PDB file of N, CA, C and O and ligand atoms in Angstrom:
ATOM      1  N   MET S   1       0.849  -1.189   0.000  1.00 76.00           N
ATOM      2  CA  MET S   1       0.000   0.000   0.000  1.00 76.00           C
ATOM      3  C   MET S   1       0.886   1.240   0.000  1.00 76.00           C
ATOM      4  O   MET S   1       1.854   1.312   0.743  1.00 76.00           O
ATOM      5  N   THR S   2       0.556   2.197  -0.832  1.00 86.00           N
ATOM      6  CA  THR S   2       1.318   3.439  -0.894  1.00 86.00           C
ATOM      7  C   THR S   2       0.715   4.466   0.049  1.00 86.00           C
ATOM      8  O   THR S   2      -0.472   4.781  -0.026  1.00 86.00           O
ATOM      9  N   LEU S   3       1.554   4.956   0.969  1.00 84.00           N
ATOM     10  CA  LEU S   3       1.074   5.958   1.920  1.00 84.00           C
ATOM     11  C   LEU S   3       1.146   7.341   1.292  1.00 84.00           C
ATOM     12  O   LEU S   3       2.057   7.624   0.514  1.00 84.00           O
ATOM     13  N   PRO S   4       0.208   8.209   1.641  1.00 90.00           N
ATOM     14  CA  PRO S   4       0.321   9.591   1.197  1.00 90.00           C
ATOM     15  C   PRO S   4       1.597  10.209   1.781  1.00 90.00           C
ATOM     16  O   PRO S   4       2.013   9.849   2.881  1.00 90.00           O
ATOM     17  N   SER S   5       2.220  11.100   1.055  1.00 91.00           N
ATOM     18  CA  SER S   5       3.452  11.729   1.545  1.00 91.00           C
ATOM     19  C   SER S   5       3.171  12.841   2.534  1.00 91.00           C
ATOM     20  O   SER S   5       4.063  13.296   3.248  1.00 91.00           O
ATOM     21  N   GLN S   6       1.934  13.284   2.584  1.00 94.00           N
ATOM     22  CA  GLN S   6       1.579  14.324   3.552  1.00 94.00           C
ATOM     23  C   GLN S   6       0.081  14.273   3.849  1.00 94.00           C
ATOM     24  O   GLN S   6      -0.690  13.690   3.101  1.00 94.00           O
ATOM     25  N   ALA S   7      -0.295  14.864   4.971  1.00 97.00           N
ATOM     26  CA  ALA S   7      -1.707  14.985   5.343  1.00 97.00           C
ATOM     27  C   ALA S   7      -1.834  16.184   6.259  1.00 97.00           C
ATOM     28  O   ALA S   7      -0.869  16.569   6.928  1.00 97.00           O
ATOM     29  N   ARG S   8      -3.009  16.760   6.277  1.00 97.00           N
ATOM     30  CA  ARG S   8      -3.220  17.929   7.142  1.00 97.00           C
ATOM     31  C   ARG S   8      -3.105  17.522   8.609  1.00 97.00           C
ATOM     32  O   ARG S   8      -2.536  18.226   9.428  1.00 97.00           O
ATOM     33  N   ILE S   9      -3.680  16.357   8.948  1.00 98.00           N
ATOM     34  CA  ILE S   9      -3.635  15.859  10.326  1.00 98.00           C
ATOM     35  C   ILE S   9      -3.095  14.432  10.305  1.00 98.00           C
ATOM     36  O   ILE S   9      -3.612  13.579   9.572  1.00 98.00           O
ATOM     37  N   VAL S  10      -2.070  14.178  11.106  1.00 98.00           N
ATOM     38  CA  VAL S  10      -1.502  12.840  11.201  1.00 98.00           C
ATOM     39  C   VAL S  10      -1.678  12.340  12.635  1.00 98.00           C
ATOM     40  O   VAL S  10      -1.253  13.000  13.585  1.00 98.00           O
ATOM     41  N   VAL S  11      -2.333  11.207  12.785  1.00 98.00           N
ATOM     42  CA  VAL S  11      -2.514  10.576  14.089  1.00 98.00           C
ATOM     43  C   VAL S  11      -1.532   9.414  14.164  1.00 98.00           C
ATOM     44  O   VAL S  11      -1.549   8.530  13.305  1.00 98.00           O
ATOM     45  N   ILE S  12      -0.676   9.422  15.175  1.00 98.00           N
ATOM     46  CA  ILE S  12       0.313   8.343  15.325  1.00 98.00           C
ATOM     47  C   ILE S  12      -0.256   7.303  16.280  1.00 98.00           C
ATOM     48  O   ILE S  12      -0.450   7.574  17.457  1.00 98.00           O
ATOM     49  N   GLY S  13      -0.516   6.115  15.789  1.00 98.00           N
ATOM     50  CA  GLY S  13      -0.995   5.017  16.622  1.00 98.00           C
ATOM     51  C   GLY S  13      -2.459   4.718  16.375  1.00 98.00           C
ATOM     52  O   GLY S  13      -3.317   5.582  16.527  1.00 98.00           O
ATOM     53  N   GLY S  14      -2.733   3.471  15.992  1.00 97.00           N
ATOM     54  CA  GLY S  14      -4.103   3.069  15.686  1.00 97.00           C
ATOM     55  C   GLY S  14      -4.711   2.213  16.773  1.00 97.00           C
ATOM     56  O   GLY S  14      -5.332   1.186  16.505  1.00 97.00           O
ATOM     57  N   GLY S  15      -4.559   2.659  18.015  1.00 95.00           N
ATOM     58  CA  GLY S  15      -5.255   2.020  19.129  1.00 95.00           C
ATOM     59  C   GLY S  15      -6.631   2.666  19.294  1.00 95.00           C
ATOM     60  O   GLY S  15      -7.100   3.414  18.426  1.00 95.00           O
ATOM     61  N   ALA S  16      -7.270   2.373  20.428  1.00 91.00           N
ATOM     62  CA  ALA S  16      -8.598   2.918  20.677  1.00 91.00           C
ATOM     63  C   ALA S  16      -8.589   4.446  20.616  1.00 91.00           C
ATOM     64  O   ALA S  16      -9.499   5.063  20.048  1.00 91.00           O
ATOM     65  N   VAL S  17      -7.540   5.047  21.176  1.00 92.00           N
ATOM     66  CA  VAL S  17      -7.490   6.514  21.227  1.00 92.00           C
ATOM     67  C   VAL S  17      -7.251   7.103  19.838  1.00 92.00           C
ATOM     68  O   VAL S  17      -7.981   8.003  19.396  1.00 92.00           O
ATOM     69  N   GLY S  18      -6.244   6.573  19.124  1.00 96.00           N
ATOM     70  CA  GLY S  18      -5.945   7.102  17.791  1.00 96.00           C
ATOM     71  C   GLY S  18      -7.113   6.916  16.827  1.00 96.00           C
ATOM     72  O   GLY S  18      -7.449   7.823  16.065  1.00 96.00           O
ATOM     73  N   CYS S  19      -7.732   5.719  16.846  1.00 95.00           N
ATOM     74  CA  CYS S  19      -8.876   5.464  15.958  1.00 95.00           C
ATOM     75  C   CYS S  19     -10.048   6.369  16.314  1.00 95.00           C
ATOM     76  O   CYS S  19     -10.756   6.868  15.431  1.00 95.00           O
ATOM     77  N   SER S  20     -10.253   6.579  17.613  1.00 93.00           N
ATOM     78  CA  SER S  20     -11.351   7.440  18.040  1.00 93.00           C
ATOM     79  C   SER S  20     -11.123   8.888  17.597  1.00 93.00           C
ATOM     80  O   SER S  20     -12.047   9.553  17.119  1.00 93.00           O
ATOM     81  N   ILE S  21      -9.875   9.343  17.756  1.00 95.00           N
ATOM     82  CA  ILE S  21      -9.560  10.708  17.318  1.00 95.00           C
ATOM     83  C   ILE S  21      -9.839  10.857  15.818  1.00 95.00           C
ATOM     84  O   ILE S  21     -10.492  11.817  15.379  1.00 95.00           O
ATOM     85  N   ALA S  22      -9.362   9.895  15.021  1.00 97.00           N
ATOM     86  CA  ALA S  22      -9.565   9.965  13.573  1.00 97.00           C
ATOM     87  C   ALA S  22     -11.061   9.909  13.229  1.00 97.00           C
ATOM     88  O   ALA S  22     -11.538  10.655  12.364  1.00 97.00           O
ATOM     89  N   TYR S  23     -11.791   9.042  13.922  1.00 96.00           N
ATOM     90  CA  TYR S  23     -13.238   8.918  13.683  1.00 96.00           C
ATOM     91  C   TYR S  23     -13.961  10.235  13.967  1.00 96.00           C
ATOM     92  O   TYR S  23     -14.774  10.711  13.164  1.00 96.00           O
ATOM     93  N   HIS S  24     -13.639  10.837  15.110  1.00 95.00           N
ATOM     94  CA  HIS S  24     -14.333  12.067  15.491  1.00 95.00           C
ATOM     95  C   HIS S  24     -13.905  13.241  14.623  1.00 95.00           C
ATOM     96  O   HIS S  24     -14.734  14.119  14.323  1.00 95.00           O
ATOM     97  N   LEU S  25     -12.643  13.253  14.190  1.00 98.00           N
ATOM     98  CA  LEU S  25     -12.229  14.299  13.245  1.00 98.00           C
ATOM     99  C   LEU S  25     -13.021  14.165  11.947  1.00 98.00           C
ATOM    100  O   LEU S  25     -13.458  15.167  11.365  1.00 98.00           O
ATOM    101  N   GLY S  26     -13.229  12.923  11.491  1.00 97.00           N
ATOM    102  CA  GLY S  26     -14.037  12.693  10.296  1.00 97.00           C
ATOM    103  C   GLY S  26     -15.460  13.161  10.481  1.00 97.00           C
ATOM    104  O   GLY S  26     -16.049  13.796   9.599  1.00 97.00           O
ATOM    105  N   LYS S  27     -16.034  12.879  11.644  1.00 97.00           N
ATOM    106  CA  LYS S  27     -17.402  13.329  11.925  1.00 97.00           C
ATOM    107  C   LYS S  27     -17.503  14.847  11.944  1.00 97.00           C
ATOM    108  O   LYS S  27     -18.541  15.415  11.635  1.00 97.00           O
ATOM    109  N   LEU S  28     -16.391  15.491  12.333  1.00 98.00           N
ATOM    110  CA  LEU S  28     -16.366  16.955  12.365  1.00 98.00           C
ATOM    111  C   LEU S  28     -16.068  17.554  10.988  1.00 98.00           C
ATOM    112  O   LEU S  28     -15.990  18.771  10.845  1.00 98.00           O
ATOM    113  N   GLY S  29     -15.899  16.698   9.997  1.00 98.00           N
ATOM    114  CA  GLY S  29     -15.733  17.188   8.632  1.00 98.00           C
ATOM    115  C   GLY S  29     -14.308  17.206   8.116  1.00 98.00           C
ATOM    116  O   GLY S  29     -14.081  17.594   6.969  1.00 98.00           O
ATOM    117  N   GLN S  30     -13.349  16.759   8.934  1.00 97.00           N
ATOM    118  CA  GLN S  30     -11.965  16.725   8.457  1.00 97.00           C
ATOM    119  C   GLN S  30     -11.821  15.560   7.472  1.00 97.00           C
ATOM    120  O   GLN S  30     -12.177  14.434   7.776  1.00 97.00           O
ATOM    121  N   ARG S  31     -11.298  15.822   6.294  1.00 95.00           N
ATOM    122  CA  ARG S  31     -11.185  14.787   5.264  1.00 95.00           C
ATOM    123  C   ARG S  31      -9.740  14.401   4.961  1.00 95.00           C
ATOM    124  O   ARG S  31      -9.494  13.472   4.216  1.00 95.00           O
ATOM    125  N   ASP S  32      -8.788  15.122   5.546  1.00 97.00           N
ATOM    126  CA  ASP S  32      -7.378  14.847   5.248  1.00 97.00           C
ATOM    127  C   ASP S  32      -6.681  14.385   6.529  1.00 97.00           C
ATOM    128  O   ASP S  32      -5.812  15.054   7.065  1.00 97.00           O
ATOM    129  N   VAL S  33      -7.128  13.221   7.026  1.00 97.00           N
ATOM    130  CA  VAL S  33      -6.602  12.660   8.270  1.00 97.00           C
ATOM    131  C   VAL S  33      -5.924  11.328   7.962  1.00 97.00           C
ATOM    132  O   VAL S  33      -6.504  10.471   7.295  1.00 97.00           O
ATOM    133  N   LEU S  34      -4.718  11.160   8.441  1.00 97.00           N
ATOM    134  CA  LEU S  34      -3.951   9.931   8.201  1.00 97.00           C
ATOM    135  C   LEU S  34      -3.618   9.286   9.540  1.00 97.00           C
ATOM    136  O   LEU S  34      -3.099   9.947  10.434  1.00 97.00           O
ATOM    137  N   VAL S  35      -3.950   8.007   9.702  1.00 97.00           N
ATOM    138  CA  VAL S  35      -3.568   7.257  10.894  1.00 97.00           C
ATOM    139  C   VAL S  35      -2.367   6.394  10.540  1.00 97.00           C
ATOM    140  O   VAL S  35      -2.440   5.580   9.614  1.00 97.00           O
ATOM    141  N   LEU S  36      -1.268   6.594  11.269  1.00 96.00           N
ATOM    142  CA  LEU S  36      -0.069   5.775  11.063  1.00 96.00           C
ATOM    143  C   LEU S  36       0.019   4.753  12.184  1.00 96.00           C
ATOM    144  O   LEU S  36       0.030   5.102  13.353  1.00 96.00           O
ATOM    145  N   GLU S  37       0.047   3.487  11.825  1.00 97.00           N
ATOM    146  CA  GLU S  37       0.127   2.403  12.812  1.00 97.00           C
ATOM    147  C   GLU S  37       1.302   1.502  12.445  1.00 97.00           C
ATOM    148  O   GLU S  37       1.383   1.015  11.316  1.00 97.00           O
ATOM    149  N   LYS S  38       2.208   1.286  13.401  1.00 97.00           N
ATOM    150  CA  LYS S  38       3.431   0.529  13.087  1.00 97.00           C
ATOM    151  C   LYS S  38       3.190  -0.975  13.014  1.00 97.00           C
ATOM    152  O   LYS S  38       3.994  -1.711  12.449  1.00 97.00           O
ATOM    153  N   SER S  39       2.109  -1.452  13.611  1.00 96.00           N
ATOM    154  CA  SER S  39       1.849  -2.894  13.626  1.00 96.00           C
ATOM    155  C   SER S  39       0.532  -3.174  12.901  1.00 96.00           C
ATOM    156  O   SER S  39       0.508  -3.324  11.690  1.00 96.00           O
ATOM    157  N   GLY S  40      -0.552  -3.240  13.652  1.00 95.00           N
ATOM    158  CA  GLY S  40      -1.883  -3.423  13.077  1.00 95.00           C
ATOM    159  C   GLY S  40      -2.876  -2.651  13.925  1.00 95.00           C
ATOM    160  O   GLY S  40      -2.629  -2.432  15.117  1.00 95.00           O
ATOM    161  N   LEU S  41      -3.982  -2.231  13.350  1.00 95.00           N
ATOM    162  CA  LEU S  41      -4.972  -1.485  14.124  1.00 95.00           C
ATOM    163  C   LEU S  41      -5.372  -2.283  15.359  1.00 95.00           C
ATOM    164  O   LEU S  41      -5.674  -3.482  15.259  1.00 95.00           O
ATOM    165  N   THR S  42      -5.357  -1.633  16.500  1.00 93.00           N
ATOM    166  CA  THR S  42      -5.721  -2.177  17.825  1.00 93.00           C
ATOM    167  C   THR S  42      -4.740  -3.234  18.329  1.00 93.00           C
ATOM    168  O   THR S  42      -5.040  -3.930  19.283  1.00 93.00           O
ATOM    169  N   HIS S  43      -3.555  -3.355  17.727  1.00 93.00           N
ATOM    170  CA  HIS S  43      -2.600  -4.371  18.175  1.00 93.00           C
ATOM    171  C   HIS S  43      -1.819  -3.962  19.427  1.00 93.00           C
ATOM    172  O   HIS S  43      -0.994  -4.733  19.899  1.00 93.00           O
ATOM    173  N   GLY S  44      -2.055  -2.750  19.953  1.00 94.00           N
ATOM    174  CA  GLY S  44      -1.390  -2.316  21.172  1.00 94.00           C
ATOM    175  C   GLY S  44      -2.142  -2.813  22.391  1.00 94.00           C
ATOM    176  O   GLY S  44      -2.735  -3.905  22.379  1.00 94.00           O
ATOM    177  N   SER S  45      -2.153  -2.025  23.444  1.00 93.00           N
ATOM    178  CA  SER S  45      -2.836  -2.471  24.665  1.00 93.00           C
ATOM    179  C   SER S  45      -4.343  -2.577  24.450  1.00 93.00           C
ATOM    180  O   SER S  45      -5.027  -3.297  25.176  1.00 93.00           O
ATOM    181  N   THR S  46      -4.871  -1.900  23.419  1.00 91.00           N
ATOM    182  CA  THR S  46      -6.308  -2.015  23.114  1.00 91.00           C
ATOM    183  C   THR S  46      -6.699  -3.469  22.883  1.00 91.00           C
ATOM    184  O   THR S  46      -7.810  -3.889  23.213  1.00 91.00           O
ATOM    185  N   TRP S  47      -5.758  -4.253  22.323  1.00 91.00           N
ATOM    186  CA  TRP S  47      -6.032  -5.676  22.038  1.00 91.00           C
ATOM    187  C   TRP S  47      -6.390  -6.436  23.307  1.00 91.00           C
ATOM    188  O   TRP S  47      -7.145  -7.406  23.283  1.00 91.00           O
ATOM    189  N   SER S  48      -5.840  -6.002  24.452  1.00 90.00           N
ATOM    190  CA  SER S  48      -6.043  -6.729  25.708  1.00 90.00           C
ATOM    191  C   SER S  48      -7.240  -6.226  26.503  1.00 90.00           C
ATOM    192  O   SER S  48      -7.585  -6.806  27.523  1.00 90.00           O
ATOM    193  N   CYS S  49      -7.839  -5.158  26.046  1.00 86.00           N
ATOM    194  CA  CYS S  49      -8.876  -4.486  26.848  1.00 86.00           C
ATOM    195  C   CYS S  49     -10.233  -5.164  26.700  1.00 86.00           C
ATOM    196  O   CYS S  49     -10.703  -5.392  25.589  1.00 86.00           O
ATOM    197  N   ARG S  50     -10.858  -5.482  27.815  1.00 79.00           N
ATOM    198  CA  ARG S  50     -12.189  -6.109  27.781  1.00 79.00           C
ATOM    199  C   ARG S  50     -13.280  -5.075  27.576  1.00 79.00           C
ATOM    200  O   ARG S  50     -14.322  -5.342  27.040  1.00 79.00           O
ATOM    201  N   GLY S  51     -13.027  -3.867  28.093  1.00 74.00           N
ATOM    202  CA  GLY S  51     -14.030  -2.812  28.007  1.00 74.00           C
ATOM    203  C   GLY S  51     -13.741  -1.792  29.075  1.00 74.00           C
ATOM    204  O   GLY S  51     -12.959  -2.044  29.990  1.00 74.00           O
ATOM    205  N   PRO S  52     -14.359  -0.590  28.969  1.00 68.00           N
ATOM    206  CA  PRO S  52     -14.098   0.466  29.949  1.00 68.00           C
ATOM    207  C   PRO S  52     -14.387  -0.028  31.362  1.00 68.00           C
ATOM    208  O   PRO S  52     -15.401  -0.672  31.610  1.00 68.00           O
ATOM    209  N   GLY S  53     -13.477   0.240  32.263  1.00 67.00           N
ATOM    210  CA  GLY S  53     -13.686  -0.168  33.638  1.00 67.00           C
ATOM    211  C   GLY S  53     -12.447   0.099  34.451  1.00 67.00           C
ATOM    212  O   GLY S  53     -11.509   0.723  33.978  1.00 67.00           O
ATOM    213  N   GLY S  54     -12.422  -0.393  35.662  1.00 68.00           N
ATOM    214  CA  GLY S  54     -11.253  -0.236  36.521  1.00 68.00           C
ATOM    215  C   GLY S  54     -11.185   1.138  37.139  1.00 68.00           C
ATOM    216  O   GLY S  54     -12.129   1.929  37.045  1.00 68.00           O
ATOM    217  N   PRO S  55     -10.026   1.447  37.755  1.00 64.00           N
ATOM    218  CA  PRO S  55      -9.875   2.718  38.473  1.00 64.00           C
ATOM    219  C   PRO S  55     -10.111   3.936  37.592  1.00 64.00           C
ATOM    220  O   PRO S  55     -10.650   4.951  38.045  1.00 64.00           O
ATOM    221  N   ALA S  56      -9.730   3.851  36.313  1.00 65.00           N
ATOM    222  CA  ALA S  56      -9.889   5.009  35.437  1.00 65.00           C
ATOM    223  C   ALA S  56     -11.350   5.419  35.320  1.00 65.00           C
ATOM    224  O   ALA S  56     -11.670   6.596  35.163  1.00 65.00           O
ATOM    225  N   ALA S  57     -12.255   4.439  35.397  1.00 66.00           N
ATOM    226  CA  ALA S  57     -13.678   4.745  35.231  1.00 66.00           C
ATOM    227  C   ALA S  57     -14.224   5.561  36.390  1.00 66.00           C
ATOM    228  O   ALA S  57     -15.325   6.093  36.311  1.00 66.00           O
ATOM    229  N   GLN S  58     -13.440   5.648  37.477  1.00 75.00           N
ATOM    230  CA  GLN S  58     -13.909   6.435  38.620  1.00 75.00           C
ATOM    231  C   GLN S  58     -13.471   7.893  38.511  1.00 75.00           C
ATOM    232  O   GLN S  58     -13.766   8.699  39.385  1.00 75.00           O
ATOM    233  N   GLN S  59     -12.740   8.223  37.467  1.00 80.00           N
ATOM    234  CA  GLN S  59     -12.310   9.600  37.261  1.00 80.00           C
ATOM    235  C   GLN S  59     -13.080  10.177  36.072  1.00 80.00           C
ATOM    236  O   GLN S  59     -13.021   9.629  34.971  1.00 80.00           O
ATOM    237  N   ALA S  60     -13.778  11.276  36.316  1.00 83.00           N
ATOM    238  CA  ALA S  60     -14.699  11.809  35.316  1.00 83.00           C
ATOM    239  C   ALA S  60     -14.027  12.081  33.968  1.00 83.00           C
ATOM    240  O   ALA S  60     -14.561  11.716  32.914  1.00 83.00           O
ATOM    241  N   GLN S  61     -12.832  12.692  33.992  1.00 81.00           N
ATOM    242  CA  GLN S  61     -12.201  13.046  32.721  1.00 81.00           C
ATOM    243  C   GLN S  61     -11.759  11.818  31.937  1.00 81.00           C
ATOM    244  O   GLN S  61     -11.878  11.764  30.714  1.00 81.00           O
ATOM    245  N   LEU S  62     -11.266  10.776  32.654  1.00 76.00           N
ATOM    246  CA  LEU S  62     -10.847   9.558  31.970  1.00 76.00           C
ATOM    247  C   LEU S  62     -12.066   8.804  31.438  1.00 76.00           C
ATOM    248  O   LEU S  62     -12.018   8.212  30.357  1.00 76.00           O
ATOM    249  N   THR S  63     -13.161   8.833  32.188  1.00 77.00           N
ATOM    250  CA  THR S  63     -14.386   8.189  31.720  1.00 77.00           C
ATOM    251  C   THR S  63     -14.864   8.864  30.439  1.00 77.00           C
ATOM    252  O   THR S  63     -15.250   8.196  29.475  1.00 77.00           O
ATOM    253  N   ARG S  64     -14.788  10.196  30.405  1.00 77.00           N
ATOM    254  CA  ARG S  64     -15.195  10.948  29.209  1.00 77.00           C
ATOM    255  C   ARG S  64     -14.302  10.572  28.022  1.00 77.00           C
ATOM    256  O   ARG S  64     -14.805  10.376  26.908  1.00 77.00           O
ATOM    257  N   LEU S  65     -13.002  10.442  28.275  1.00 74.00           N
ATOM    258  CA  LEU S  65     -12.075  10.069  27.202  1.00 74.00           C
ATOM    259  C   LEU S  65     -12.417   8.677  26.675  1.00 74.00           C
ATOM    260  O   LEU S  65     -12.445   8.443  25.465  1.00 74.00           O
ATOM    261  N   MET S  66     -12.710   7.735  27.579  1.00 71.00           N
ATOM    262  CA  MET S  66     -13.042   6.376  27.160  1.00 71.00           C
ATOM    263  C   MET S  66     -14.319   6.354  26.329  1.00 71.00           C
ATOM    264  O   MET S  66     -14.443   5.601  25.375  1.00 71.00           O
ATOM    265  N   GLN S  67     -15.297   7.225  26.708  1.00 73.00           N
ATOM    266  CA  GLN S  67     -16.555   7.269  25.959  1.00 73.00           C
ATOM    267  C   GLN S  67     -16.306   7.760  24.546  1.00 73.00           C
ATOM    268  O   GLN S  67     -16.955   7.352  23.607  1.00 73.00           O
TER     269      GLN S  67
HETATM  270  C1  LIG Z 101      -3.560  -6.562  29.675  1.00 63.79           C
HETATM  271  C2  LIG Z 101      -4.369  -5.266  29.634  1.00 63.79           C
HETATM  272  C3  LIG Z 101      -5.724  -5.308  29.978  1.00 63.79           C
HETATM  273  C4  LIG Z 101      -6.475  -4.126  29.971  1.00 63.79           C
HETATM  274  N1  LIG Z 101      -7.788  -4.193  30.304  1.00 63.79           N
HETATM  275  C5  LIG Z 101      -8.525  -3.064  30.321  1.00 63.79           C
HETATM  276  C6  LIG Z 101      -9.919  -3.117  30.677  1.00 63.79           C
HETATM  277  O1  LIG Z 101     -10.488  -4.167  30.920  1.00 63.79           O
HETATM  278  N2  LIG Z 101     -10.605  -1.937  30.707  1.00 63.79           N
HETATM  279  C7  LIG Z 101     -10.015  -0.735  30.410  1.00 63.79           C
HETATM  280  O2  LIG Z 101     -10.684   0.290  30.453  1.00 63.79           O
HETATM  281  N3  LIG Z 101      -8.720  -0.671  30.035  1.00 63.79           N
HETATM  282  C8  LIG Z 101      -7.964  -1.789  30.008  1.00 63.79           C
HETATM  283  N4  LIG Z 101      -6.646  -1.713  29.666  1.00 63.79           N
HETATM  284  C9  LIG Z 101      -6.109  -0.417  29.296  1.00 63.79           C
HETATM  285  C10 LIG Z 101      -6.503  -0.078  27.871  1.00 63.79           C
HETATM  286  O3  LIG Z 101      -6.284  -1.219  27.045  1.00 63.79           O
HETATM  287  C11 LIG Z 101      -5.656   1.096  27.383  1.00 63.79           C
HETATM  288  O4  LIG Z 101      -5.786   2.199  28.254  1.00 63.79           O
HETATM  289  C12 LIG Z 101      -6.056   1.564  25.996  1.00 63.79           C
HETATM  290  O5  LIG Z 101      -6.215   0.467  25.095  1.00 63.79           O
HETATM  291  C13 LIG Z 101      -4.992   2.512  25.471  1.00 63.79           C
HETATM  292  O6  LIG Z 101      -5.321   2.841  24.135  1.00 63.79           O
HETATM  293  P1  LIG Z 101      -4.305   3.678  23.293  1.00 63.79           P
HETATM  294  O7  LIG Z 101      -4.933   3.887  21.922  1.00 63.79           O
HETATM  295  O8  LIG Z 101      -3.866   4.873  24.045  1.00 63.79           O
HETATM  296  O9  LIG Z 101      -2.984   2.773  23.203  1.00 63.79           O
HETATM  297  P2  LIG Z 101      -2.718   1.427  22.357  1.00 63.79           P
HETATM  298  O10 LIG Z 101      -3.920   0.565  22.214  1.00 63.79           O
HETATM  299  O11 LIG Z 101      -1.496   0.806  22.967  1.00 63.79           O
HETATM  300  O12 LIG Z 101      -2.388   1.985  20.927  1.00 63.79           O
HETATM  301  C14 LIG Z 101      -1.164   2.617  20.602  1.00 63.79           C
HETATM  302  C15 LIG Z 101      -0.834   2.193  19.181  1.00 63.79           C
HETATM  303  O13 LIG Z 101       0.253   2.991  18.740  1.00 63.79           O
HETATM  304  C16 LIG Z 101       1.087   2.175  17.943  1.00 63.79           C
HETATM  305  N5  LIG Z 101       2.377   2.839  17.920  1.00 63.79           N
HETATM  306  C17 LIG Z 101       3.231   3.025  18.955  1.00 63.79           C
HETATM  307  N6  LIG Z 101       4.303   3.703  18.545  1.00 63.79           N
HETATM  308  C18 LIG Z 101       4.130   3.957  17.227  1.00 63.79           C
HETATM  309  C19 LIG Z 101       4.897   4.620  16.241  1.00 63.79           C
HETATM  310  N7  LIG Z 101       6.102   5.163  16.523  1.00 63.79           N
HETATM  311  N8  LIG Z 101       4.407   4.704  14.973  1.00 63.79           N
HETATM  312  C20 LIG Z 101       3.209   4.154  14.674  1.00 63.79           C
HETATM  313  N9  LIG Z 101       2.418   3.504  15.561  1.00 63.79           N
HETATM  314  C21 LIG Z 101       2.889   3.410  16.827  1.00 63.79           C
HETATM  315  C22 LIG Z 101       1.070   0.822  18.619  1.00 63.79           C
HETATM  316  O14 LIG Z 101       1.400  -0.215  17.738  1.00 63.79           O
HETATM  317  C23 LIG Z 101      -0.394   0.738  19.080  1.00 63.79           C
HETATM  318  O15 LIG Z 101      -1.230   0.061  18.161  1.00 63.79           O
HETATM  319  C24 LIG Z 101      -5.866  -2.885  29.620  1.00 63.79           C
HETATM  320  C25 LIG Z 101      -4.512  -2.862  29.224  1.00 63.79           C
HETATM  321  C26 LIG Z 101      -3.772  -4.025  29.226  1.00 63.79           C
HETATM  322  C27 LIG Z 101      -2.313  -3.985  28.788  1.00 63.79           C
END
């Protein structure tokens, strides 16, 4: 696959956070967004995650980020 040589917005990492950022940028109308992932989408710690929970869910800002 040939990668574009440039993009207006580049997201490094295709985990839950990077994919979510790219998704929401798309929903906001951004069309020139590139996600760079060194392995495979969600192959980082996202691969091990069962779902939102744990101590982070007790902190409002982290819960908002997870949502
Ligand atoms: C064993 C385990 C169990 C867990 N269970 C839960 C749970 O039950 N509930 C919960 O809420 N959270 C859980 N977590 C935490 C949760 O998985 C993480 O907080 C969340 O997945 C982090 O997402 P992320 O997108 O920030 O990082 P990641 O998913 O790690 O994504 C980062 C991505 O960036 C890529 N990357 C890194 N460097 C580069 C580079 N230089 N160039 C390109 N790509 C790069 C990596 O390959 C990776 O795919 C768990 C974590 C682990 C390790």
